[in-house]
């Protein structure tokens, strides 16, 4: 369907991005490998490594399963109740955990679920039952669900909302029952996005570090990421760090590859763009059932956030907001986040164009097919490369050129962009693919192409996913501490770094206040990402 | 895509131009850890005081912590910009010496008084503190009186500790237990593990859990209560005095072989052990000064636990055994 020039352009965009990402990672890894650090001091694959690997995978499997399961329930309920009071705010709140530095999120969760948290206080009041302790696997799962379930629910909700309004009209006309609606409409839509979302969450949980240590209760809960960090930062043993990183990429990659073989049904529905009316959600039973689901999920989500807010309001917020340190960190964070988001969205678009060009070929050769697969794999697997490896590697590369500090903001932005890439892809890929299926033939037959197509056909539909993707990427970059910690220099202080800095000099009230400000920033981004939710469609 | 690449290159160029515009004046570059140079840390005051006397510019470059500092120097090797590295602790000295990057400064260290018979010609102490269990007096009515008391005591009284794989206080506790229990350390850890609520990657996380009220005891320093007494005017958080004695953390600084102005580096190290620098330390770094200060310390420091006995292992011994002891710790702690 594409012209030859368009296809060539698509392929080259994809190739450039693939080359860029691979080069960035490979240079860092090679620099570390080339570093003459002598032989590794510890045996690579000991019983310890095996135990760590087993725990990493176990907690990642369970975390992913629970997150996806709860996300499906929540997304179904939210999709069925488009007029639920405060719905748009619930959707916005779902973007906040993503932008929080993990330690802050963990402290918020402990304010509710901890030994002195709300739940145990209530249990004590209700009759002095033995306090529940979440430390251990349950704490890790709780935290991973808190951070990842909202993300999954949002992506799934988007998938359900992309279903043509005509489907719902038809299902109603056919008198389909709830189970049939699920089987024929909702499940196929979810099944299309679920493996990708599950893969993303699996990677996030497999590489989790601070949460696992803080809530895991002891070294029995250790992930490979901890071991990698330890060997690079504490023992300075690059060969071991690289070997462990390869182990992490290899094993997790295999699991992801297995997941991607799950068949995804083709979605072909056309729509005239009428607005969705979910008559199936209007019965009393559906309303109350969905209401309870949404309410429980909202409470689960909002309580830890409220606990963060309550702690934050005890700080002297005005002094904090007007302090030069905050303003400087805010400016630095926003700059880095903006560059990271721009890079991530651009790279995603390039990758998608490349994949589209391959998909458009009449008979793609094995080379073209593996190119397309490489594009998908790169955008997904890049999350498994530990930032500490990228940072240290690039430090070694740049060092001979003089001072590394000036490059630090750029490197942090690129590392953040790579981290955000899989998220952005999850938002953009289904939206763009659906849009193309619906409009490509028509546009071509009407002879609309180039800028006109971009402006009249693509932008009106794709503006919203683009905004959502951008706000995801910005939020992720804002909340990221990892990449900055590697270069840490006086000139490069981001907001999460400032939060940690205040904590490490006993200023915990300031840290609470800053965390609240960061959360509010993420919420405003989420508002930006959901702008125009109501304006789509017409009757 | 092409535009993106061009804009990245432009940004890179802009950043590197900005950095090359350095001053004509003499400059001294000191690598240190982040909380030293933070707004509340000693850094800003030290810079002001030293620049008054040296006619130079003092630049701090800060990394996450003492361990990251040494890693950074290893990565940079001979062409490091650092003239002085400030903020390594005694456990790192053996490794730091092995890099061959440091050189004895030969400054007069007679005034330095730190517990634990520490002496070294290359790495000069600038402050110290003993490790201690800090407890919340509103929750813990009978604080442990010794390490044995803590190990054998009521397991429902929880403590948060740091991980020896990723943090220096965590390593400190490991060495403390080893100093007291010797070969019986694994048994002690197995018992202690029942008191441990959680093991955090660093000091900040553990102390955050403690001040949030999640855990009534935390592994920190004898000097931590001074912060709460001076800045928050509260006696609520106190250190438990252990009868066996306390393990010490001594923070040291050293001059690099590659320092481009060695006299200026020596001048800084001399300044570091003078009252002008030492006066700043107690209420900004919340550690004990390594030499006499010109004024008496705030009253709160008089109320701190003064350990009767100080534990300190030689850094060669630590470097040699660290991995084996961490493995021992791992298996004792994972068994629960």
mmCIF file of C-alpha atoms in Angstrom, chain B:
data_model
loop_
_atom_site.group_PDB
_atom_site.id
_atom_site.type_symbol
_atom_site.label_atom_id
_atom_site.label_comp_id
_atom_site.label_asym_id
_atom_site.label_seq_id
_atom_site.Cartn_x
_atom_site.Cartn_y
_atom_site.Cartn_z
ATOM 1 C CA UNK B 1 15.374 11.234 12.606
ATOM 2 C CA UNK B 2 18.191 13.166 10.951
ATOM 3 C CA UNK B 3 17.073 16.288 12.780
ATOM 4 C CA UNK B 4 17.183 14.462 16.070
ATOM 5 C CA UNK B 5 20.751 13.381 15.501
ATOM 6 C CA UNK B 6 21.775 16.881 14.539
ATOM 7 C CA UNK B 7 20.147 18.323 17.633
ATOM 8 C CA UNK B 8 21.886 15.783 19.858
ATOM 9 C CA UNK B 9 25.241 16.644 18.315
ATOM 10 C CA UNK B 10 24.486 20.326 18.778
ATOM 11 C CA UNK B 11 23.597 19.727 22.408
ATOM 12 C CA UNK B 12 26.810 17.755 22.946
ATOM 13 C CA UNK B 13 28.848 20.537 21.415
ATOM 14 C CA UNK B 14 27.139 23.173 23.536
ATOM 15 C CA UNK B 15 27.762 21.218 26.710
ATOM 16 C CA UNK B 16 31.448 20.700 25.979
ATOM 17 C CA UNK B 17 31.975 24.366 25.084
ATOM 18 C CA UNK B 18 30.413 25.467 28.343
ATOM 19 C CA UNK B 19 32.867 23.368 30.319
ATOM 20 C CA UNK B 20 36.067 24.488 28.626
ATOM 21 C CA UNK B 21 35.628 28.080 29.760
ATOM 22 C CA UNK B 22 37.587 27.635 32.973
ATOM 23 C CA UNK B 23 39.121 30.309 35.134
ATOM 24 C CA UNK B 24 42.708 31.483 35.053
ATOM 25 C CA UNK B 25 42.999 31.245 38.841
ATOM 26 C CA UNK B 26 44.596 28.323 40.687
ATOM 27 C CA UNK B 27 42.028 25.625 41.212
ATOM 28 C CA UNK B 28 41.871 22.627 43.477
ATOM 29 C CA UNK B 29 39.552 19.761 42.594
ATOM 30 C CA UNK B 30 38.307 17.632 45.445
ATOM 31 C CA UNK B 31 36.328 14.468 44.774
ATOM 32 C CA UNK B 32 33.915 13.660 47.551
ATOM 33 C CA UNK B 33 30.541 12.093 48.248
ATOM 34 C CA UNK B 34 27.199 13.695 47.625
ATOM 35 C CA UNK B 35 25.984 14.473 51.140
ATOM 36 C CA UNK B 36 29.245 16.310 51.825
ATOM 37 C CA UNK B 37 28.525 18.881 49.128
ATOM 38 C CA UNK B 38 24.755 19.104 49.536
ATOM 39 C CA UNK B 39 23.149 22.343 50.631
ATOM 40 C CA UNK B 40 23.074 21.127 54.241
ATOM 41 C CA UNK B 41 26.434 19.406 54.207
ATOM 42 C CA UNK B 42 29.863 20.855 55.076
ATOM 43 C CA UNK B 43 30.808 21.510 51.425
ATOM 44 C CA UNK B 44 29.530 25.072 50.920
ATOM 45 C CA UNK B 45 31.038 26.326 54.200
ATOM 46 C CA UNK B 46 34.326 24.510 53.626
ATOM 47 C CA UNK B 47 34.600 26.046 50.174
ATOM 48 C CA UNK B 48 34.006 29.530 51.526
ATOM 49 C CA UNK B 49 36.474 29.146 54.401
ATOM 50 C CA UNK B 50 39.248 27.621 52.296
ATOM 51 C CA UNK B 51 38.922 30.068 49.416
ATOM 52 C CA UNK B 52 39.394 32.930 51.903
ATOM 53 C CA UNK B 53 42.853 31.655 52.772
ATOM 54 C CA UNK B 54 44.186 30.062 49.598
ATOM 55 C CA UNK B 55 43.553 32.585 46.869
ATOM 56 C CA UNK B 56 42.237 29.763 44.737
ATOM 57 C CA UNK B 57 39.008 28.187 43.576
ATOM 58 C CA UNK B 58 37.926 25.015 45.330
ATOM 59 C CA UNK B 59 35.842 22.727 43.136
ATOM 60 C CA UNK B 60 33.963 19.783 44.555
ATOM 61 C CA UNK B 61 32.982 16.888 42.335
ATOM 62 C CA UNK B 62 30.602 14.635 44.176
ATOM 63 C CA UNK B 63 29.575 11.047 43.578
ATOM 64 C CA UNK B 64 27.046 8.899 45.401
ATOM 65 C CA UNK B 65 29.175 7.639 48.286
ATOM 66 C CA UNK B 66 32.680 6.648 49.390
ATOM 67 C CA UNK B 67 32.610 3.424 47.399
ATOM 68 C CA UNK B 68 31.526 5.190 44.231
ATOM 69 C CA UNK B 69 34.345 7.650 44.858
ATOM 70 C CA UNK B 70 36.966 4.913 44.737
ATOM 71 C CA UNK B 71 35.330 3.319 41.688
ATOM 72 C CA UNK B 72 35.399 6.672 39.945
ATOM 73 C CA UNK B 73 39.121 7.042 40.624
ATOM 74 C CA UNK B 74 39.780 3.514 39.364
ATOM 75 C CA UNK B 75 37.869 4.313 36.169
ATOM 76 C CA UNK B 76 39.755 7.551 35.609
ATOM 77 C CA UNK B 77 43.197 6.230 36.496
ATOM 78 C CA UNK B 78 46.207 8.494 36.033
ATOM 79 C CA UNK B 79 44.423 11.232 34.165
ATOM 80 C CA UNK B 80 41.896 11.936 36.868
ATOM 81 C CA UNK B 81 41.120 15.573 37.474
ATOM 82 C CA UNK B 82 41.063 14.988 41.226
ATOM 83 C CA UNK B 83 43.793 16.527 43.363
ATOM 84 C CA UNK B 84 42.349 15.262 46.611
ATOM 85 C CA UNK B 85 39.880 12.479 47.359
ATOM 86 C CA UNK B 86 37.881 13.128 50.504
ATOM 87 C CA UNK B 87 35.428 10.680 52.021
ATOM 88 C CA UNK B 88 36.860 7.183 51.721
ATOM 89 C CA UNK B 89 36.479 5.116 54.854
ATOM 90 C CA UNK B 90 39.067 2.944 56.569
ATOM 91 C CA UNK B 91 37.715 -0.260 55.007
ATOM 92 C CA UNK B 92 38.536 1.041 51.532
ATOM 93 C CA UNK B 93 42.125 2.051 52.248
ATOM 94 C CA UNK B 94 43.696 -1.249 51.270
ATOM 95 C CA UNK B 95 41.961 -1.170 47.872
ATOM 96 C CA UNK B 96 42.703 2.513 47.438
ATOM 97 C CA UNK B 97 46.414 1.900 48.060
ATOM 98 C CA UNK B 98 46.400 -0.984 45.594
ATOM 99 C CA UNK B 99 45.384 1.413 42.815
ATOM 100 C CA UNK B 100 48.748 3.165 43.184
ATOM 101 C CA UNK B 101 47.026 6.493 42.544
ATOM 102 C CA UNK B 102 47.690 8.029 45.933
ATOM 103 C CA UNK B 103 50.775 9.580 47.450
ATOM 104 C CA UNK B 104 51.714 10.406 51.033
ATOM 105 C CA UNK B 105 51.298 14.113 51.623
ATOM 106 C CA UNK B 106 53.727 14.440 54.517
ATOM 107 C CA UNK B 107 51.621 17.013 56.343
ATOM 108 C CA UNK B 108 51.715 17.348 60.106
ATOM 109 C CA UNK B 109 49.109 15.016 61.589
ATOM 110 C CA UNK B 110 50.083 15.342 65.255
ATOM 111 C CA UNK B 111 46.847 17.114 66.154
ATOM 112 C CA UNK B 112 44.630 14.250 64.975
ATOM 113 C CA UNK B 113 42.943 12.256 67.692
ATOM 114 C CA UNK B 114 40.674 9.424 66.595
ATOM 115 C CA UNK B 115 39.881 6.298 68.590
ATOM 116 C CA UNK B 116 40.996 2.862 67.441
ATOM 117 C CA UNK B 117 44.770 3.385 67.029
ATOM 118 C CA UNK B 118 44.403 4.376 63.418
ATOM 119 C CA UNK B 119 47.451 5.760 61.708
ATOM 120 C CA UNK B 120 48.413 6.036 58.071
ATOM 121 C CA UNK B 121 50.769 8.344 56.230
ATOM 122 C CA UNK B 122 48.640 8.636 53.082
ATOM 123 C CA UNK B 123 45.050 8.701 54.265
ATOM 124 C CA UNK B 124 44.343 11.389 56.822
ATOM 125 C CA UNK B 125 41.237 11.237 59.020
ATOM 126 C CA UNK B 126 38.901 14.233 58.963
ATOM 127 C CA UNK B 127 36.023 12.868 61.032
ATOM 128 C CA UNK B 128 34.703 9.677 62.603
ATOM 129 C CA UNK B 129 31.718 8.155 64.326
ATOM 130 C CA UNK B 130 31.003 4.864 65.979
ATOM 131 C CA UNK B 131 28.266 2.716 64.539
ATOM 132 C CA UNK B 132 25.305 2.242 66.860
ATOM 133 C CA UNK B 133 21.779 0.983 67.068
ATOM 134 C CA UNK B 134 19.473 3.999 67.239
ATOM 135 C CA UNK B 135 16.118 3.411 68.893
ATOM 136 C CA UNK B 136 12.844 5.271 69.298
ATOM 137 C CA UNK B 137 12.406 5.923 73.048
ATOM 138 C CA UNK B 138 8.629 6.071 72.612
ATOM 139 C CA UNK B 139 8.529 2.442 71.515
ATOM 140 C CA UNK B 140 11.611 0.744 72.935
ATOM 141 C CA UNK B 141 11.513 0.993 76.708
ATOM 142 C CA UNK B 142 14.388 -1.409 77.405
ATOM 143 C CA UNK B 143 17.004 -0.834 74.747
ATOM 144 C CA UNK B 144 19.609 -3.596 74.304
ATOM 145 C CA UNK B 145 22.698 -3.004 76.471
ATOM 146 C CA UNK B 146 25.097 -5.052 74.390
ATOM 147 C CA UNK B 147 25.347 -6.690 70.995
ATOM 148 C CA UNK B 148 24.696 -10.035 72.741
ATOM 149 C CA UNK B 149 21.617 -8.492 74.315
ATOM 150 C CA UNK B 150 20.391 -7.474 70.860
ATOM 151 C CA UNK B 151 21.094 -10.895 69.351
ATOM 152 C CA UNK B 152 19.492 -12.878 72.198
ATOM 153 C CA UNK B 153 16.718 -10.391 72.992
ATOM 154 C CA UNK B 154 13.021 -10.242 72.143
ATOM 155 C CA UNK B 155 12.640 -10.951 68.397
ATOM 156 C CA UNK B 156 9.462 -8.893 68.179
ATOM 157 C CA UNK B 157 11.574 -5.759 68.684
ATOM 158 C CA UNK B 158 12.488 -5.116 65.049
ATOM 159 C CA UNK B 159 15.500 -3.414 63.507
ATOM 160 C CA UNK B 160 16.295 -2.220 59.981
ATOM 161 C CA UNK B 161 19.864 -2.769 58.806
ATOM 162 C CA UNK B 162 21.806 -2.017 55.640
ATOM 163 C CA UNK B 163 23.082 -4.557 53.144
ATOM 164 C CA UNK B 164 26.852 -5.214 53.362
ATOM 165 C CA UNK B 165 26.833 -5.959 49.631
ATOM 166 C CA UNK B 166 25.828 -2.419 48.734
ATOM 167 C CA UNK B 167 26.540 -0.061 51.643
ATOM 168 C CA UNK B 168 29.316 0.894 54.051
ATOM 169 C CA UNK B 169 27.208 0.896 57.250
ATOM 170 C CA UNK B 170 26.063 -2.591 56.265
ATOM 171 C CA UNK B 171 29.683 -3.669 56.013
ATOM 172 C CA UNK B 172 30.310 -1.956 59.376
ATOM 173 C CA UNK B 173 27.713 -4.096 61.125
ATOM 174 C CA UNK B 174 29.127 -7.222 59.493
ATOM 175 C CA UNK B 175 32.598 -6.378 60.843
ATOM 176 C CA UNK B 176 31.221 -5.471 64.257
ATOM 177 C CA UNK B 177 29.483 -8.837 64.619
ATOM 178 C CA UNK B 178 32.644 -10.548 63.369
ATOM 179 C CA UNK B 179 34.769 -8.622 65.899
ATOM 180 C CA UNK B 180 32.538 -9.662 68.796
ATOM 181 C CA UNK B 181 31.569 -13.185 67.758
ATOM 182 C CA UNK B 182 34.513 -14.328 65.651
ATOM 183 C CA UNK B 183 33.835 -17.842 64.317
ATOM 184 C CA UNK B 184 30.421 -17.852 65.957
ATOM 185 C CA UNK B 185 29.251 -14.995 63.720
ATOM 186 C CA UNK B 186 26.973 -17.165 61.525
ATOM 187 C CA UNK B 187 25.065 -18.414 64.595
ATOM 188 C CA UNK B 188 24.718 -14.830 65.811
ATOM 189 C CA UNK B 189 23.397 -13.705 62.413
ATOM 190 C CA UNK B 190 20.933 -16.582 62.340
ATOM 191 C CA UNK B 191 19.530 -15.420 65.672
ATOM 192 C CA UNK B 192 19.700 -11.742 64.751
ATOM 193 C CA UNK B 193 17.891 -12.358 61.481
ATOM 194 C CA UNK B 194 14.688 -12.939 63.471
ATOM 195 C CA UNK B 195 14.868 -9.315 64.683
ATOM 196 C CA UNK B 196 15.610 -7.874 61.313
ATOM 197 C CA UNK B 197 12.581 -6.327 59.704
ATOM 198 C CA UNK B 198 14.389 -5.693 56.466
ATOM 199 C CA UNK B 199 17.799 -5.145 54.892
ATOM 200 C CA UNK B 200 17.938 -1.998 52.792
ATOM 201 C CA UNK B 201 20.372 -1.151 50.000
ATOM 202 C CA UNK B 202 21.666 1.946 51.793
ATOM 203 C CA UNK B 203 21.542 4.080 54.918
ATOM 204 C CA UNK B 204 18.898 6.497 53.591
ATOM 205 C CA UNK B 205 16.273 3.802 53.074
ATOM 206 C CA UNK B 206 16.792 2.265 56.523
ATOM 207 C CA UNK B 207 16.775 5.620 58.273
ATOM 208 C CA UNK B 208 13.669 6.645 56.312
ATOM 209 C CA UNK B 209 11.828 3.548 57.576
ATOM 210 C CA UNK B 210 12.953 4.447 61.094
ATOM 211 C CA UNK B 211 11.840 8.090 61.117
ATOM 212 C CA UNK B 212 8.535 7.101 59.498
ATOM 213 C CA UNK B 213 7.895 4.948 62.582
ATOM 214 C CA UNK B 214 7.839 1.709 60.581
ATOM 215 C CA UNK B 215 10.662 0.202 62.615
ATOM 216 C CA UNK B 216 11.726 1.166 66.188
ATOM 217 C CA UNK B 217 15.455 0.491 65.763
ATOM 218 C CA UNK B 218 17.896 1.208 62.962
ATOM 219 C CA UNK B 219 21.592 0.666 62.378
ATOM 220 C CA UNK B 220 23.244 4.075 62.176
ATOM 221 C CA UNK B 221 25.820 6.166 64.055
ATOM 222 C CA UNK B 222 26.271 7.295 67.680
ATOM 223 C CA UNK B 223 26.103 10.839 66.306
ATOM 224 C CA UNK B 224 22.627 10.486 64.710
ATOM 225 C CA UNK B 225 20.786 11.596 67.902
ATOM 226 C CA UNK B 226 22.781 14.849 67.797
ATOM 227 C CA UNK B 227 20.968 15.812 64.601
ATOM 228 C CA UNK B 228 17.555 15.295 66.175
ATOM 229 C CA UNK B 229 18.562 17.118 69.361
ATOM 230 C CA UNK B 230 20.138 20.109 67.605
ATOM 231 C CA UNK B 231 17.911 20.539 64.556
ATOM 232 C CA UNK B 232 14.585 19.127 65.714
ATOM 233 C CA UNK B 233 14.967 19.842 69.447
ATOM 234 C CA UNK B 234 13.869 16.337 70.386
ATOM 235 C CA UNK B 235 15.406 13.638 72.603
ATOM 236 C CA UNK B 236 13.151 10.979 71.113
ATOM 237 C CA UNK B 237 15.817 9.101 69.146
ATOM 238 C CA UNK B 238 18.768 7.767 71.133
ATOM 239 C CA UNK B 239 21.726 5.471 70.544
ATOM 240 C CA UNK B 240 22.004 2.224 72.511
ATOM 241 C CA UNK B 241 25.340 1.884 74.286
ATOM 242 C CA UNK B 242 26.786 -1.605 73.817
ATOM 243 C CA UNK B 243 29.029 -2.945 76.572
ATOM 244 C CA UNK B 244 31.351 -4.882 74.231
ATOM 245 C CA UNK B 245 32.273 -1.659 72.492
ATOM 246 C CA UNK B 246 31.362 -0.136 69.118
ATOM 247 C CA UNK B 247 32.831 -0.518 65.649
ATOM 248 C CA UNK B 248 34.136 2.764 64.276
ATOM 249 C CA UNK B 249 33.925 4.415 60.882
ATOM 250 C CA UNK B 250 36.780 6.827 60.220
ATOM 251 C CA UNK B 251 36.510 9.008 57.140
ATOM 252 C CA UNK B 252 39.769 9.870 55.470
ATOM 253 C CA UNK B 253 41.164 12.002 52.659
ATOM 254 C CA UNK B 254 44.255 11.551 50.535
ATOM 255 C CA UNK B 255 46.281 13.386 47.919
ATOM 256 C CA UNK B 256 46.621 11.952 44.425
ATOM 257 C CA UNK B 257 49.945 11.350 42.712
ATOM 258 C CA UNK B 258 48.584 13.101 39.675
ATOM 259 C CA UNK B 259 47.559 16.254 41.583
ATOM 260 C CA UNK B 260 48.665 19.137 39.373
ATOM 261 C CA UNK B 261 49.390 21.538 42.251
ATOM 262 C CA UNK B 262 50.691 19.405 45.086
ATOM 263 C CA UNK B 263 51.417 22.335 47.367
ATOM 264 C CA UNK B 264 47.822 23.460 47.095
ATOM 265 C CA UNK B 265 46.641 19.910 47.813
ATOM 266 C CA UNK B 266 48.868 19.794 50.903
ATOM 267 C CA UNK B 267 47.564 23.186 51.937
ATOM 268 C CA UNK B 268 44.022 21.817 51.724
ATOM 269 C CA UNK B 269 44.838 18.724 53.781
ATOM 270 C CA UNK B 270 46.506 20.911 56.430
ATOM 271 C CA UNK B 271 43.425 23.126 56.413
ATOM 272 C CA UNK B 272 41.287 20.004 56.763
ATOM 273 C CA UNK B 273 42.800 19.107 60.140
ATOM 274 C CA UNK B 274 42.672 22.713 61.360
ATOM 275 C CA UNK B 275 39.877 24.168 63.516
ATOM 276 C CA UNK B 276 38.517 26.223 60.594
ATOM 277 C CA UNK B 277 37.454 22.988 58.845
ATOM 278 C CA UNK B 278 36.813 20.882 61.925
ATOM 279 C CA UNK B 279 34.409 23.454 63.421
ATOM 280 C CA UNK B 280 32.111 22.924 60.434
ATOM 281 C CA UNK B 281 31.960 19.122 60.592
ATOM 282 C CA UNK B 282 29.862 18.275 63.693
ATOM 283 C CA UNK B 283 26.661 20.117 62.802
ATOM 284 C CA UNK B 284 26.814 19.642 59.032
ATOM 285 C CA UNK B 285 28.229 16.165 58.494
ATOM 286 C CA UNK B 286 26.937 14.957 61.885
ATOM 287 C CA UNK B 287 30.182 13.182 62.672
ATOM 288 C CA UNK B 288 32.810 13.729 65.375
ATOM 289 C CA UNK B 289 35.705 16.050 64.491
ATOM 290 C CA UNK B 290 39.100 14.398 64.092
ATOM 291 C CA UNK B 291 41.019 17.207 65.788
ATOM 292 C CA UNK B 292 40.251 19.875 68.354
ATOM 293 C CA UNK B 293 37.669 22.434 67.335
ATOM 294 C CA UNK B 294 38.047 26.095 68.262
ATOM 295 C CA UNK B 295 34.712 26.202 70.078
ATOM 296 C CA UNK B 296 33.125 23.617 72.298
ATOM 297 C CA UNK B 297 30.739 21.254 70.495
ATOM 298 C CA UNK B 298 26.995 21.889 70.900
ATOM 299 C CA UNK B 299 25.631 20.567 74.165
ATOM 300 C CA UNK B 300 23.887 17.676 72.438
ATOM 301 C CA UNK B 301 27.227 16.108 71.527
ATOM 302 C CA UNK B 302 28.013 15.802 75.246
ATOM 303 C CA UNK B 303 24.970 13.568 75.665
ATOM 304 C CA UNK B 304 26.025 11.090 72.970
ATOM 305 C CA UNK B 305 27.120 7.549 73.726
ATOM 306 C CA UNK B 306 30.877 7.435 74.351
ATOM 307 C CA UNK B 307 31.942 3.846 73.633
ATOM 308 C CA UNK B 308 34.298 2.379 76.234
ATOM 309 C CA UNK B 309 35.953 0.199 73.644
ATOM 310 C CA UNK B 310 36.509 0.737 69.926
ATOM 311 C CA UNK B 311 36.626 -2.015 67.301
ATOM 312 C CA UNK B 312 38.542 -1.440 64.097
ATOM 313 C CA UNK B 313 39.931 -4.105 61.792
ATOM 314 C CA UNK B 314 42.886 -3.418 59.567
ATOM 315 C CA UNK B 315 41.811 -2.652 56.015
ATOM 316 C CA UNK B 316 44.040 -5.400 54.590
ATOM 317 C CA UNK B 317 42.268 -7.941 56.739
ATOM 318 C CA UNK B 318 38.891 -6.580 55.624
ATOM 319 C CA UNK B 319 39.857 -6.596 51.957
ATOM 320 C CA UNK B 320 41.107 -10.170 52.218
ATOM 321 C CA UNK B 321 38.067 -11.592 53.987
ATOM 322 C CA UNK B 322 35.196 -9.387 52.866
ATOM 323 C CA UNK B 323 33.823 -11.717 50.201
ATOM 324 C CA UNK B 324 34.041 -14.799 52.448
ATOM 325 C CA UNK B 325 32.327 -12.997 55.306
ATOM 326 C CA UNK B 326 29.594 -11.665 53.034
ATOM 327 C CA UNK B 327 28.987 -15.207 51.754
ATOM 328 C CA UNK B 328 28.811 -16.396 55.341
ATOM 329 C CA UNK B 329 26.323 -13.612 56.109
ATOM 330 C CA UNK B 330 24.245 -14.487 53.047
ATOM 331 C CA UNK B 331 23.825 -18.116 53.995
ATOM 332 C CA UNK B 332 23.128 -17.346 57.663
ATOM 333 C CA UNK B 333 20.527 -14.714 56.757
ATOM 334 C CA UNK B 334 18.859 -16.658 53.965
ATOM 335 C CA UNK B 335 18.307 -19.695 56.166
ATOM 336 C CA UNK B 336 15.437 -18.178 58.121
#
